[in-house]
Amino acid sequence: MDLRAGRFDGQMTDDAAKFSTSINDDKRLFYADIKCNRAHTTMLMEEGIIPEDSAKKILNALEQLEKEGINALDLSSKFEDIHMSLEDYVTNLIGPEAGFMHTAKSRNDQVCTDIRITLKDEIQDTILKIKSFIATIVEMAKENTHTLFIAYTHLQHAQPTTFAHHLMAYANELRRDCERLMDTYKRVDINPLGSAALTTTGFPINRDRTTELLGFSKTMDNSIDGVSSRDFAAEAVFDYAMLSTTLGKIADEIVIWSSYEFGMIECSNQYSSTSSIMPQKKNPDIAELSRGKSTIAYGELMTILAMIKGIPHSYNRDLQEVTPHLWNAIDNTNEILGIVHGMLSTITINKDRTEELAGANFATATELADVMVRNKKLPFRTAHKIVGRIVSDAVAEGINTNNIDNDYVNKVSMEVMGEPIDLGEELVRQALDPLKNVKSRTVKGGCAPIAVEESIKIMEEFLNNE
Ligand code: ARG
């Protein structure tokens, strides 16, 4: 039965009906739509706006639908959306009294209420997933506070660190991704129901009651804003896009670190594949795909922003198109999250190689300059100059870090400032030792095991308390 026959009886062409239905993407709103109708009907009954008998029949029908599940609905493109299909189900079951359900309600407020209810669950689910990933990273970090690692800037050897220190950078980024979603949640958790088409209704509805029944923390203040706004969706998609970025960057490092040239980690076979022609290959396909797919949410964000920019207040049908992009950003990011979590937790770290790299290629040069400042009260810029010259001489002579001793340092300091700095063998050796470098960086946020342990503690408090 066409629930809206009246205004005109003409039929849409099949392709126009197919073009305009949102029923496929609305499937995700099924339980939210039942909840929404239940809360609205209960409130209408409580306020004496609709007959109690009819309300009870509607509520029973909704309960039956919930038990039967989504397949009890007609999901063909015969219906414009799930709201019409649900109303049709109730009408078939109880007859014309079903029509009371739509008193003082429009699909305009219904759809955005449903999206908000569903999105709240999605956000909570993703927060749990992120926290579980952070917990895994923290466990890995605990085991690697003394595992030497090389840190890069410009993808050039920079300074030695530990694997735990690098892992805790991931954990902190993910924590912010998590907190961002928690913050967005507050703006999703506001109830637009009761806005009706756009100006509310002349019926004495109790909006705060449906807010309570639906478990929202606030009622939306303006009904035009209620049906128009999708900023909450754009904001959530930004959060997912940002989370995707974090995950894509982790995936990117897995690709780089597992190459023969870096050789720092090995990806587990479960997350690798081989080549159809080169029998020796072990390719990090899953990491590459995570990196590639991490861009999808950006596209969804741009699409949503462009859609909501291009329309006047209040409800415009364009808004229907926002919803599938919201779900796609969420699904895609959640999938990457699961994959990157699994992949990172199953890598093997090649400690011999990371230790070798941590001390190689003059990565400890900053500390040698620092020792000159600390022990000989040399201005840092002068020390920087001497050490810079030491490195360029050593590179020209084909000497590596291990061959730099007190005499070598003195020879260069004579050239640069006319006198030997004379740090002594022990200080030079210690300055160039990657483990000593790492252990000296005890300041908050630093790579010393003691500092990383502190950072792990802070992260554990976050995981346990929020
Ligand atoms: N399917 C629509 C959407 O997702 C529901 C609201 C339709 N309202 C309307 N007046 N046609 O936005």
Short mmCIF file of C-alpha atoms and ligand atoms in Angstrom, two decimals:
data_model
loop_
_atom_site.label_atom_id
_atom_site.label_comp_id
_atom_site.label_asym_id
_atom_site.label_seq_id
_atom_site.Cartn_x
_atom_site.Cartn_y
_atom_site.Cartn_z
CA MET A 1 0.00 0.00 0.00
CA ASP A 2 1.31 3.44 -0.84
CA LEU A 3 1.35 5.16 2.54
CA ARG A 4 1.46 8.60 0.98
CA ALA A 5 -1.05 8.24 -1.87
CA GLY A 6 -3.17 11.35 -1.76
CA ARG A 7 -1.08 14.16 -3.10
CA PHE A 8 -0.67 12.37 -6.40
CA ASP A 9 -1.12 8.88 -7.61
CA GLY A 10 1.43 8.91 -10.37
CA GLN A 11 4.17 6.31 -10.08
CA MET A 12 7.91 6.97 -10.34
CA THR A 13 9.67 5.24 -13.16
CA ASP A 14 11.53 2.12 -12.02
CA ASP A 15 14.89 3.76 -12.51
CA ALA A 16 13.83 6.88 -10.56
CA ALA A 17 12.59 4.68 -7.70
CA LYS A 18 15.84 2.71 -7.73
CA PHE A 19 17.84 5.92 -7.96
CA SER A 20 16.14 7.48 -4.99
CA THR A 21 15.73 4.65 -2.52
CA SER A 22 18.09 4.53 0.44
CA ILE A 23 16.83 1.18 1.63
CA ASN A 24 20.12 -0.65 1.18
CA ASP A 25 22.16 1.78 3.24
CA ASP A 26 19.31 2.10 5.73
CA LYS A 27 19.58 -1.55 6.74
CA ARG A 28 22.04 -0.42 9.32
CA LEU A 29 19.34 1.78 10.85
CA PHE A 30 16.91 -1.10 11.41
CA TYR A 31 17.21 -1.41 15.20
CA ALA A 32 17.55 2.33 15.67
CA ASP A 33 14.37 2.86 13.65
CA ILE A 34 12.46 0.42 15.83
CA LYS A 35 13.79 2.18 18.95
CA CYS A 36 12.90 5.58 17.56
CA ASN A 37 9.33 4.57 16.69
CA ARG A 38 8.94 2.86 20.04
CA ALA A 39 10.08 5.91 22.00
CA HIS A 40 7.97 8.27 19.92
CA THR A 41 4.83 6.11 20.20
CA THR A 42 5.33 5.66 23.96
CA MET A 43 5.65 9.41 24.40
CA LEU A 44 2.55 10.11 22.25
CA MET A 45 0.62 7.64 24.37
CA GLU A 46 1.88 9.03 27.67
CA GLU A 47 0.97 12.54 26.64
CA GLY A 48 -2.51 11.42 25.56
CA ILE A 49 -1.89 12.47 21.97
CA ILE A 50 -2.86 9.11 20.44
CA PRO A 51 -5.29 6.45 21.72
CA GLU A 52 -3.70 4.08 24.20
CA ASP A 53 -5.15 1.01 22.49
CA SER A 54 -3.66 1.92 19.14
CA ALA A 55 -0.32 2.79 20.74
CA LYS A 56 -0.17 -0.61 22.42
CA LYS A 57 -0.89 -2.36 19.14
CA ILE A 58 1.87 -0.37 17.48
CA LEU A 59 4.32 -1.19 20.27
CA ASN A 60 3.46 -4.92 20.02
CA ALA A 61 3.98 -4.83 16.27
CA LEU A 62 7.37 -3.18 16.76
CA GLU A 63 8.31 -5.85 19.26
CA GLN A 64 7.33 -8.55 16.83
CA LEU A 65 9.38 -6.93 14.10
CA GLU A 66 12.40 -6.77 16.39
CA LYS A 67 12.06 -10.51 17.05
CA GLU A 68 11.59 -11.38 13.39
CA GLY A 69 14.55 -9.28 12.28
CA ILE A 70 15.18 -7.16 9.26
CA ASN A 71 14.20 -9.82 6.74
CA ALA A 72 10.57 -9.41 7.80
CA LEU A 73 10.65 -6.06 6.01
CA ASP A 74 10.14 -5.53 2.31
CA LEU A 75 13.59 -4.26 1.35
CA SER A 76 12.90 -3.81 -2.35
CA SER A 77 13.20 -0.41 -3.95
CA LYS A 78 9.41 -0.25 -3.79
CA PHE A 79 10.00 1.78 -0.61
CA GLU A 80 11.86 5.02 -0.52
CA ASP A 81 13.53 4.10 2.72
CA ILE A 82 13.45 1.88 5.78
CA HIS A 83 11.03 4.17 7.59
CA MET A 84 8.37 3.62 4.93
CA SER A 85 9.03 -0.10 4.84
CA LEU A 86 8.77 -0.35 8.62
CA GLU A 87 5.51 1.58 8.65
CA ASP A 88 4.21 -0.70 5.92
CA TYR A 89 5.07 -3.73 8.06
CA VAL A 90 3.16 -2.33 11.05
CA THR A 91 0.21 -1.36 8.82
CA ASN A 92 0.01 -4.86 7.35
CA LEU A 93 -0.02 -6.27 10.85
CA ILE A 94 -2.48 -4.00 12.66
CA GLY A 95 -4.27 -2.06 9.93
CA PRO A 96 -4.85 1.70 9.62
CA GLU A 97 -4.25 2.37 13.33
CA ALA A 98 -0.57 2.07 12.47
CA GLY A 99 -0.96 5.53 11.03
CA PHE A 100 -1.00 7.02 14.55
CA MET A 101 2.68 6.18 14.79
CA HIS A 102 3.57 8.94 12.38
CA THR A 103 1.72 11.68 14.33
CA ALA A 104 4.02 14.63 15.00
CA LYS A 105 6.92 12.85 13.34
CA SER A 106 8.58 13.23 9.97
CA ARG A 107 11.13 11.04 8.32
CA ASN A 108 13.31 14.14 8.39
CA ASP A 109 13.76 14.00 12.16
CA GLN A 110 13.47 10.24 12.24
CA VAL A 111 16.38 9.59 9.92
CA CYS A 112 18.84 11.83 11.71
CA THR A 113 17.76 10.42 15.07
CA ASP A 114 18.39 6.90 13.75
CA ILE A 115 21.79 7.88 12.37
CA ARG A 116 22.80 9.41 15.69
CA ILE A 117 21.67 6.33 17.66
CA THR A 118 23.60 4.04 15.33
CA LEU A 119 26.67 6.23 15.16
CA LYS A 120 26.90 6.36 18.95
CA ASP A 121 27.21 2.55 19.00
CA GLU A 122 29.73 2.62 16.16
CA ILE A 123 31.90 5.16 17.95
CA GLN A 124 31.84 3.19 21.18
CA ASP A 125 32.76 0.05 19.32
CA THR A 126 35.70 1.73 17.58
CA ILE A 127 36.91 3.21 20.87
CA LEU A 128 37.06 -0.29 22.36
CA LYS A 129 38.94 -1.55 19.32
CA ILE A 130 41.48 1.26 19.52
CA LYS A 131 41.98 0.65 23.22
CA SER A 132 42.58 -3.02 22.60
CA PHE A 133 45.20 -2.13 19.99
CA ILE A 134 46.87 0.30 22.40
CA ALA A 135 46.94 -2.45 25.06
CA THR A 136 48.75 -4.75 22.62
CA ILE A 137 51.25 -2.02 21.78
CA VAL A 138 51.88 -1.37 25.48
CA GLU A 139 52.63 -5.08 26.03
CA MET A 140 55.07 -5.05 23.10
CA ALA A 141 56.68 -1.88 24.45
CA LYS A 142 57.18 -3.43 27.89
CA GLU A 143 59.24 -6.17 26.30
CA ASN A 144 61.33 -3.78 24.25
CA THR A 145 62.40 -0.96 26.54
CA HIS A 146 66.04 -1.99 25.99
CA THR A 147 65.75 -2.99 22.35
CA LEU A 148 67.93 -0.55 20.44
CA PHE A 149 66.36 1.01 17.39
CA ILE A 150 67.28 3.76 14.98
CA ALA A 151 65.11 6.86 14.71
CA TYR A 152 64.92 8.76 11.45
CA THR A 153 64.29 12.30 10.38
CA HIS A 154 63.96 12.88 6.63
CA LEU A 155 64.29 9.08 6.50
CA GLN A 156 68.00 9.54 7.28
CA HIS A 157 69.67 8.13 10.38
CA ALA A 158 69.03 10.62 13.17
CA GLN A 159 69.54 9.28 16.69
CA PRO A 160 69.36 5.97 18.48
CA THR A 161 66.20 5.13 20.37
CA THR A 162 64.44 1.99 21.53
CA PHE A 163 61.73 0.01 19.84
CA ALA A 164 59.53 0.65 22.88
CA HIS A 165 59.94 4.40 22.47
CA HIS A 166 58.82 4.21 18.85
CA LEU A 167 55.91 1.93 19.75
CA MET A 168 54.76 4.35 22.42
CA ALA A 169 54.58 7.07 19.77
CA TYR A 170 51.98 4.86 18.06
CA ALA A 171 50.16 4.37 21.35
CA ASN A 172 49.97 8.12 21.99
CA GLU A 173 48.73 8.87 18.49
CA LEU A 174 46.06 6.20 18.86
CA ARG A 175 45.11 7.59 22.24
CA ARG A 176 44.39 10.96 20.63
CA ASP A 177 42.38 9.23 17.89
CA CYS A 178 40.40 7.62 20.66
CA GLU A 179 39.92 10.84 22.61
CA ARG A 180 38.84 12.63 19.46
CA LEU A 181 36.06 10.09 19.00
CA MET A 182 35.09 10.43 22.66
CA ASP A 183 34.76 14.15 22.16
CA THR A 184 32.77 13.82 18.94
CA TYR A 185 30.47 11.42 20.75
CA LYS A 186 29.19 14.33 22.86
CA ARG A 187 27.95 16.13 19.76
CA VAL A 188 26.38 12.98 18.30
CA ASP A 189 24.60 12.28 21.57
CA ILE A 190 21.92 14.98 21.10
CA ASN A 191 18.36 14.15 20.17
CA PRO A 192 16.73 15.84 17.13
CA LEU A 193 13.48 13.82 17.38
CA GLY A 194 10.45 16.04 17.68
CA SER A 195 11.82 18.52 15.14
CA ALA A 196 9.30 16.79 12.86
CA ALA A 197 9.56 18.14 9.29
CA LEU A 198 11.43 21.26 10.46
CA THR A 199 9.32 23.46 12.76
CA THR A 200 8.22 20.85 15.34
CA THR A 201 4.49 20.35 15.68
CA GLY A 202 1.33 21.79 17.20
CA PHE A 203 0.85 18.59 19.20
CA PRO A 204 2.03 18.89 22.81
CA ILE A 205 4.86 16.38 22.43
CA ASN A 206 7.40 15.88 25.19
CA ARG A 207 10.78 15.97 23.51
CA ASP A 208 12.75 15.47 26.68
CA ARG A 209 10.85 12.25 27.30
CA THR A 210 12.00 10.73 23.99
CA THR A 211 15.49 11.97 24.77
CA GLU A 212 15.29 9.99 27.99
CA LEU A 213 13.74 6.92 26.37
CA LEU A 214 16.38 6.87 23.64
CA GLY A 215 19.27 7.39 26.04
CA PHE A 216 20.45 10.68 24.56
CA SER A 217 22.12 13.09 26.92
CA LYS A 218 20.47 16.24 25.52
CA THR A 219 17.54 17.40 23.37
CA MET A 220 18.46 19.44 20.32
CA ASP A 221 17.61 23.05 20.83
CA ASN A 222 16.46 24.16 17.40
CA SER A 223 14.26 22.11 15.09
CA ILE A 224 15.62 23.53 11.83
CA ASP A 225 19.11 22.71 13.04
CA GLY A 226 17.72 19.35 14.17
CA VAL A 227 16.79 18.14 10.69
CA SER A 228 19.44 20.08 8.73
CA SER A 229 22.65 19.30 10.46
CA ARG A 230 25.08 16.59 9.55
CA ASP A 231 28.16 18.25 10.99
CA PHE A 232 28.24 15.45 13.54
CA ALA A 233 28.67 12.99 10.66
CA ALA A 234 31.43 15.05 9.02
CA GLU A 235 33.20 15.36 12.36
CA ALA A 236 33.00 11.64 12.99
CA VAL A 237 34.32 10.92 9.50
CA PHE A 238 37.20 13.31 10.12
CA ASP A 239 38.02 11.30 13.25
CA TYR A 240 37.96 8.09 11.23
CA ALA A 241 40.09 9.71 8.53
CA MET A 242 42.63 10.75 11.15
CA LEU A 243 42.61 7.28 12.68
CA SER A 244 43.15 5.90 9.19
CA THR A 245 46.16 8.17 8.87
CA THR A 246 47.69 6.78 12.06
CA LEU A 247 47.06 3.24 10.88
CA GLY A 248 48.36 3.95 7.38
CA LYS A 249 51.57 5.33 8.82
CA ILE A 250 52.11 2.24 10.96
CA ALA A 251 51.48 0.10 7.89
CA ASP A 252 53.92 2.22 5.91
CA GLU A 253 56.68 1.62 8.46
CA ILE A 254 55.99 -2.10 8.42
CA VAL A 255 56.54 -2.03 4.65
CA ILE A 256 59.79 -0.07 4.94
CA TRP A 257 61.25 -1.86 7.96
CA SER A 258 60.62 -5.29 6.48
CA SER A 259 62.55 -4.52 3.26
CA TYR A 260 65.92 -6.28 2.79
CA GLU A 261 67.78 -2.96 3.02
CA PHE A 262 66.26 -2.03 6.37
CA GLY A 263 65.86 -5.61 7.59
CA MET A 264 64.61 -4.44 10.96
CA ILE A 265 61.51 -6.59 11.22
CA GLU A 266 59.94 -9.57 9.58
CA CYS A 267 56.24 -9.63 8.85
CA SER A 268 54.47 -12.83 9.82
CA ASN A 269 53.50 -15.19 7.01
CA GLN A 270 49.87 -14.66 7.96
CA TYR A 271 50.09 -11.09 6.73
CA SER A 272 52.38 -11.62 3.72
CA SER A 273 52.10 -13.04 0.27
CA THR A 274 54.43 -14.16 -2.47
CA SER A 275 54.92 -13.40 -6.13
CA SER A 276 53.43 -15.39 -8.96
CA ILE A 277 56.73 -15.19 -10.86
CA MET A 278 59.53 -14.45 -8.37
CA PRO A 279 59.76 -17.49 -6.12
CA GLN A 280 61.92 -15.76 -3.50
CA LYS A 281 59.44 -13.00 -2.71
CA LYS A 282 57.78 -12.34 0.60
CA ASN A 283 55.68 -9.25 0.04
CA PRO A 284 54.02 -7.16 2.76
CA ASP A 285 50.78 -6.94 0.73
CA ILE A 286 48.51 -6.55 3.72
CA ALA A 287 50.53 -3.62 5.05
CA GLU A 288 50.54 -2.03 1.60
CA LEU A 289 46.79 -2.45 1.26
CA SER A 290 46.27 -0.97 4.72
CA ARG A 291 48.33 2.02 3.63
CA GLY A 292 46.38 2.29 0.37
CA LYS A 293 42.93 1.82 1.87
CA SER A 294 43.68 4.31 4.63
CA THR A 295 42.96 7.06 2.09
CA ILE A 296 39.35 6.02 1.48
CA ALA A 297 38.03 7.87 4.53
CA TYR A 298 39.57 11.13 3.19
CA GLY A 299 37.41 10.83 0.08
CA GLU A 300 34.34 10.17 2.18
CA LEU A 301 35.08 13.26 4.28
CA MET A 302 35.42 15.48 1.20
CA THR A 303 32.22 14.05 -0.27
CA ILE A 304 30.26 14.74 2.90
CA LEU A 305 31.65 18.26 3.33
CA ALA A 306 30.82 19.12 -0.26
CA MET A 307 27.29 17.77 0.12
CA ILE A 308 26.47 19.68 3.25
CA LYS A 309 27.99 22.87 1.97
CA GLY A 310 25.95 22.91 -1.20
CA ILE A 311 22.46 23.03 0.31
CA PRO A 312 20.30 25.55 2.15
CA HIS A 313 18.69 24.85 5.53
CA SER A 314 16.79 22.60 6.39
CA TYR A 315 16.10 19.06 5.15
CA ASN A 316 17.16 18.46 1.58
CA ARG A 317 17.14 15.07 -0.01
CA ASP A 318 20.86 15.43 -0.74
CA LEU A 319 21.36 14.60 2.92
CA GLN A 320 20.36 11.02 2.23
CA GLU A 321 23.60 10.64 0.32
CA VAL A 322 25.69 11.56 3.37
CA THR A 323 24.76 8.40 5.23
CA PRO A 324 26.40 5.71 3.05
CA HIS A 325 29.65 7.68 3.02
CA LEU A 326 29.58 7.84 6.79
CA TRP A 327 29.15 4.06 7.05
CA ASN A 328 31.81 3.40 4.45
CA ALA A 329 34.38 5.53 6.28
CA ILE A 330 33.61 3.68 9.50
CA ASP A 331 33.65 0.18 8.01
CA ASN A 332 36.78 0.77 6.04
CA THR A 333 38.67 2.23 8.99
CA ASN A 334 37.52 -0.48 11.38
CA GLU A 335 38.72 -3.10 8.94
CA ILE A 336 42.15 -1.50 8.69
CA LEU A 337 42.26 -1.15 12.47
CA GLY A 338 41.73 -4.90 12.94
CA ILE A 339 44.28 -5.77 10.27
CA VAL A 340 47.03 -3.41 11.44
CA HIS A 341 46.49 -4.54 15.03
CA GLY A 342 46.93 -8.18 14.02
CA MET A 343 49.84 -7.44 11.73
CA LEU A 344 51.87 -5.33 14.18
CA SER A 345 51.39 -7.81 17.00
CA THR A 346 52.83 -10.63 14.89
CA ILE A 347 55.97 -9.00 13.50
CA THR A 348 59.37 -10.32 14.57
CA ILE A 349 61.98 -7.75 15.37
CA ASN A 350 65.55 -8.43 14.21
CA LYS A 351 67.38 -7.10 17.25
CA ASP A 352 70.90 -7.68 15.85
CA ARG A 353 70.03 -5.52 12.89
CA THR A 354 68.31 -2.75 14.87
CA GLU A 355 71.24 -2.62 17.31
CA GLU A 356 73.68 -2.42 14.40
CA LEU A 357 71.71 0.41 12.80
CA ALA A 358 71.32 2.29 16.09
CA GLY A 359 75.07 2.83 16.31
CA ALA A 360 75.85 3.09 12.61
CA ASN A 361 76.21 6.06 10.32
CA PHE A 362 77.18 8.52 13.07
CA ALA A 363 73.72 8.39 14.66
CA THR A 364 75.33 9.20 18.02
CA ALA A 365 76.98 12.42 16.81
CA THR A 366 74.55 14.70 18.67
CA GLU A 367 75.63 13.17 21.97
CA LEU A 368 79.32 13.73 21.16
CA ALA A 369 78.57 17.43 20.67
CA ASP A 370 76.48 17.45 23.86
CA VAL A 371 79.39 15.98 25.83
CA MET A 372 81.59 18.86 24.66
CA VAL A 373 79.00 21.32 25.95
CA ARG A 374 78.40 19.43 29.19
CA ASN A 375 82.00 18.57 30.11
CA LYS A 376 84.02 21.32 28.45
CA LYS A 377 81.51 24.17 28.55
CA LEU A 378 81.80 24.68 24.82
CA PRO A 379 78.94 26.62 23.17
CA PHE A 380 76.71 24.12 21.34
CA ARG A 381 77.26 25.77 17.94
CA THR A 382 81.05 25.32 18.26
CA ALA A 383 80.61 21.71 19.34
CA HIS A 384 78.20 21.17 16.42
CA LYS A 385 80.87 22.50 14.06
CA ILE A 386 83.61 20.25 15.43
CA VAL A 387 81.47 17.12 15.31
CA GLY A 388 80.17 18.03 11.85
CA ARG A 389 83.78 18.22 10.69
CA ILE A 390 84.65 14.92 12.43
CA VAL A 391 81.84 13.23 10.52
CA SER A 392 82.72 14.73 7.15
CA ASP A 393 86.41 13.81 7.59
CA ALA A 394 85.49 10.31 8.69
CA VAL A 395 83.16 9.84 5.72
CA ALA A 396 85.91 11.09 3.36
CA GLU A 397 88.44 8.74 4.92
CA GLY A 398 86.05 5.79 4.98
CA ILE A 399 86.17 5.58 8.79
CA ASN A 400 83.13 4.53 10.80
CA THR A 401 81.89 5.58 14.26
CA ASN A 402 83.93 2.89 16.06
CA ASN A 403 87.22 4.35 14.78
CA ILE A 404 86.64 7.78 16.24
CA ASP A 405 88.73 8.15 19.38
CA ASN A 406 90.04 10.96 21.56
CA ASP A 407 92.99 11.67 19.21
CA TYR A 408 90.69 11.96 16.24
CA VAL A 409 88.43 14.40 18.10
CA ASN A 410 91.47 16.43 19.21
CA LYS A 411 92.88 16.63 15.70
CA VAL A 412 89.63 18.14 14.37
CA SER A 413 89.15 20.48 17.32
CA MET A 414 92.71 21.82 16.71
CA GLU A 415 91.67 22.61 13.15
CA VAL A 416 88.37 24.21 14.10
CA MET A 417 89.28 26.18 17.21
CA GLY A 418 93.04 26.00 17.49
CA GLU A 419 93.20 23.77 20.58
CA PRO A 420 92.47 20.15 21.46
CA ILE A 421 89.27 19.66 23.38
CA ASP A 422 90.62 16.55 25.08
CA LEU A 423 87.48 14.80 26.22
CA GLY A 424 89.42 11.67 27.11
CA GLU A 425 88.96 8.18 25.71
CA GLU A 426 86.18 7.17 28.10
CA LEU A 427 83.94 10.16 27.38
CA VAL A 428 84.34 9.79 23.62
CA ARG A 429 83.55 6.08 23.80
CA GLN A 430 80.50 6.66 25.97
CA ALA A 431 79.19 9.49 23.80
CA LEU A 432 79.33 7.29 20.75
CA ASP A 433 77.73 4.27 22.42
CA PRO A 434 74.08 4.01 21.30
CA LEU A 435 72.89 2.33 24.50
CA LYS A 436 74.47 5.07 26.63
CA ASN A 437 72.84 7.66 24.35
CA VAL A 438 69.47 6.10 24.87
CA LYS A 439 69.87 5.74 28.62
CA SER A 440 70.86 9.38 29.00
CA ARG A 441 67.58 10.65 27.57
CA THR A 442 65.65 10.36 30.79
CA VAL A 443 63.60 13.52 30.43
CA LYS A 444 59.83 13.18 30.17
CA GLY A 445 58.91 11.73 26.79
CA GLY A 446 62.46 10.55 26.21
CA CYS A 447 63.74 7.20 25.01
CA ALA A 448 65.53 6.05 28.19
CA PRO A 449 63.96 2.86 29.52
CA ILE A 450 63.00 4.69 32.71
CA ALA A 451 61.21 7.45 30.73
CA VAL A 452 59.42 4.97 28.48
CA GLU A 453 58.33 2.98 31.53
CA GLU A 454 56.77 6.16 32.86
CA SER A 455 55.02 6.75 29.55
CA ILE A 456 53.74 3.16 29.64
CA LYS A 457 52.34 3.79 33.11
CA ILE A 458 50.48 6.88 31.93
CA MET A 459 49.04 4.91 29.02
CA GLU A 460 47.94 2.10 31.29
CA GLU A 461 46.12 4.60 33.48
CA PHE A 462 44.31 5.85 30.39
CA LEU A 463 43.36 2.30 29.42
CA ASN A 464 42.13 1.44 32.90
CA ASN A 465 40.37 4.64 33.85
CA GLU A 466 38.37 5.96 30.95
N1 ARG B 1 15.66 8.48 3.19
C1 ARG B 1 15.71 9.81 3.69
C2 ARG B 1 17.15 10.13 4.17
O1 ARG B 1 17.93 9.24 4.35
C3 ARG B 1 14.76 9.97 4.81
C4 ARG B 1 14.05 11.28 4.86
C5 ARG B 1 13.24 11.51 3.63
N2 ARG B 1 12.48 12.66 3.72
C6 ARG B 1 11.82 13.13 2.71
N3 ARG B 1 11.15 14.18 2.90
N4 ARG B 1 11.86 12.58 1.52
O2 ARG B 1 17.48 11.27 4.34
#
